[in-house]
Amino acid sequence: MSSDVRKAVTGASIGNAVEWFDFAIYGFLATFIAANFFPSGDETAALLNTFAIFAAAFFMRPLGGFVFGPLGDRIGRQRVLAVVILLMSGATVAIGLLPTYASIGVTAPLLLLFLRCLQGFSAGGEYGGGAVYLAEFASDKRRGVTITYMAWSGVLGFLLGSVTVTLLQAMLPADAMESYGWRIPFLIAGPLGLVGLYIRLRLDDTPQFAELSRNQQVAKSPLAALREAVTGSWRSILQVIGLFIVFNVGYYVVFTFLPTYFIKTLGFTKTNAFVSITLASVAALVLILPFAALSDRIGRKPMLIAGSVAFVVLGYPLFLLLNSGSLIGAIAAHCGLAAIESIYVSVAVSAGVELFATRVRYSGFSVGYNICVAGFGGTTPYIVTWLTAETQNSLAPAFYLIVAAVVSLTTVLTLRETAARPLPQTGHRREAAALQ
């Protein structure tokens, strides 16, 4: 890996880990947020409301993708990545300073909703921008593993969020944690965000975007870039949406929903849930990059097919093991689901980014990815919690996961193989010519 690529990986990964630390701690603190921002009396309703606000932030992500993606194709990837981490961290710190329902009534959850939506808006420019940034620095032969540092650093951010919350719970009495301790992880976002911002401000823009800019081939405006992406690459955008359905459902089941499921449904302790999510996250961190490197050798499609088929075949048995009553069995099942998710996650981002031409890569991928996240990412904890409660069937999440895997598998079969091939430089000729 050259020094330029290492610098790009460091900047994108550290910033992304900070962003996803910010985004993840909300899920890990869901029970405390429910207690502080909603009326007492019905714990299930409060938890569902908390997850509803979690999901609402994701509905802002397409808007963020529609704004930041075209902006990145117009003014450059590096500048937009600096802006989004500043917005995310600022909103996270503000959540840590919010008054509770007991202090200001219904205004408290409304302010929480606003700040979560601001987080979602900024996140709409983060993941796609970081993936595109790495893709345009990477060599053709190692592009898969280079881009996948985005997925790897996202899991790292989730793990750091889990560790931070659990250490606080171990150090503080229960009443102190519920009173003020839950605020601390949100306030930590301030200095972490400044570190990420400092790193990103020192990055150069990608060689491919710099060449487009020198040749005056970038779109005349963000709106022109968006129009070109939607009209010229609509099929690729639809493929990204389908490709990322099981990516998102699996990701938020494994890393956001299951810690709460361990406590509320399986009856294990918070310590048990922490051990399980930590081991599952470590399993993913160990597996993601080797799987990505393998995709550079054997192709993206075989890995994507393997991951989606594994969810279809093993999703239900692993949920049976989760519900076996054995803590060891439940942790093993959690790690098994994380391993399957790792197969898919290690390849999906690369496969999606590689579908788009340089002029519209940030716009096209961000729009498709964030539409999918809005529909199938942030909604997943709410939907599976609701399904479990309504059906009184603790295995209901497995069926949702299996259906998602079938839809994504169908999409994967429509993709062309892109591993080890040059990134496309031009897209729809008519729109490109009109906008130059």
Short mmCIF file of N, CA, C and O in Angstrom, two decimals, residues 6 34 62 83 89 105 131 164 172 229 275 303 308 317 360 373 383 389 394:
data_model
loop_
_atom_site.label_atom_id
_atom_site.label_comp_id
_atom_site.label_asym_id
_atom_site.label_seq_id
_atom_site.Cartn_x
_atom_site.Cartn_y
_atom_site.Cartn_z
N ARG A 6 -2.30 4.86 2.04
CA ARG A 6 -2.36 4.74 3.51
C ARG A 6 -2.94 6.00 4.13
O ARG A 6 -3.75 5.93 5.06
N ALA A 34 -34.94 5.99 26.52
CA ALA A 34 -36.37 5.75 26.70
C ALA A 34 -36.85 6.24 28.06
O ALA A 34 -37.92 6.85 28.18
N PRO A 62 -31.40 9.87 2.96
CA PRO A 62 -31.50 10.14 1.51
C PRO A 62 -31.36 11.61 1.18
O PRO A 62 -30.73 11.97 0.18
N VAL A 83 -16.99 18.52 6.07
CA VAL A 83 -18.24 19.14 6.54
C VAL A 83 -19.10 18.15 7.31
O VAL A 83 -19.64 18.46 8.39
N SER A 89 -20.75 15.40 14.64
CA SER A 89 -20.23 15.53 16.00
C SER A 89 -20.93 16.63 16.77
O SER A 89 -21.20 16.50 17.96
N GLY A 105 -40.93 18.43 29.33
CA GLY A 105 -42.07 17.74 28.73
C GLY A 105 -41.83 17.28 27.31
O GLY A 105 -40.72 16.86 26.95
N ALA A 131 -16.32 5.90 0.85
CA ALA A 131 -16.11 4.76 -0.05
C ALA A 131 -15.59 5.22 -1.41
O ALA A 131 -14.67 4.62 -1.98
N THR A 164 -17.49 1.86 25.46
CA THR A 164 -17.63 3.09 26.24
C THR A 164 -18.85 3.05 27.14
O THR A 164 -18.78 3.36 28.34
N LEU A 172 -20.37 3.40 37.15
CA LEU A 172 -21.34 4.28 37.80
C LEU A 172 -22.49 3.49 38.40
O LEU A 172 -22.93 2.48 37.83
N ALA A 229 -26.67 11.78 -12.62
CA ALA A 229 -26.62 10.49 -11.93
C ALA A 229 -27.95 9.75 -12.04
O ALA A 229 -27.99 8.55 -12.34
N VAL A 275 -20.78 -8.75 26.51
CA VAL A 275 -19.81 -9.77 26.10
C VAL A 275 -20.15 -10.27 24.69
O VAL A 275 -19.27 -10.42 23.83
N MET A 303 -18.65 -13.88 -3.51
CA MET A 303 -18.72 -13.56 -2.09
C MET A 303 -20.12 -13.07 -1.71
O MET A 303 -20.67 -13.44 -0.67
N SER A 308 -25.34 -13.96 1.08
CA SER A 308 -26.81 -13.94 1.08
C SER A 308 -27.39 -15.34 1.23
O SER A 308 -28.37 -15.54 1.96
N PRO A 317 -31.81 -21.33 11.86
CA PRO A 317 -31.12 -22.15 12.86
C PRO A 317 -30.33 -21.33 13.88
O PRO A 317 -30.29 -21.69 15.07
N VAL A 360 -20.18 10.96 -11.57
CA VAL A 360 -21.41 10.82 -10.78
C VAL A 360 -21.26 9.77 -9.68
O VAL A 360 -22.25 9.32 -9.12
N VAL A 373 -30.73 2.54 3.12
CA VAL A 373 -30.56 2.65 4.57
C VAL A 373 -31.82 3.19 5.23
O VAL A 373 -32.23 2.72 6.29
N ILE A 383 -38.76 -2.53 13.45
CA ILE A 383 -39.60 -3.56 12.81
C ILE A 383 -39.47 -4.90 13.52
O ILE A 383 -40.47 -5.56 13.83
N ALA A 389 -42.93 -8.47 19.36
CA ALA A 389 -43.99 -8.17 20.33
C ALA A 389 -45.36 -8.57 19.80
O ALA A 389 -46.18 -9.14 20.53
N SER A 394 -40.30 -15.10 19.31
CA SER A 394 -38.94 -14.57 19.42
C SER A 394 -38.08 -14.89 18.22
O SER A 394 -36.96 -14.38 18.10
#
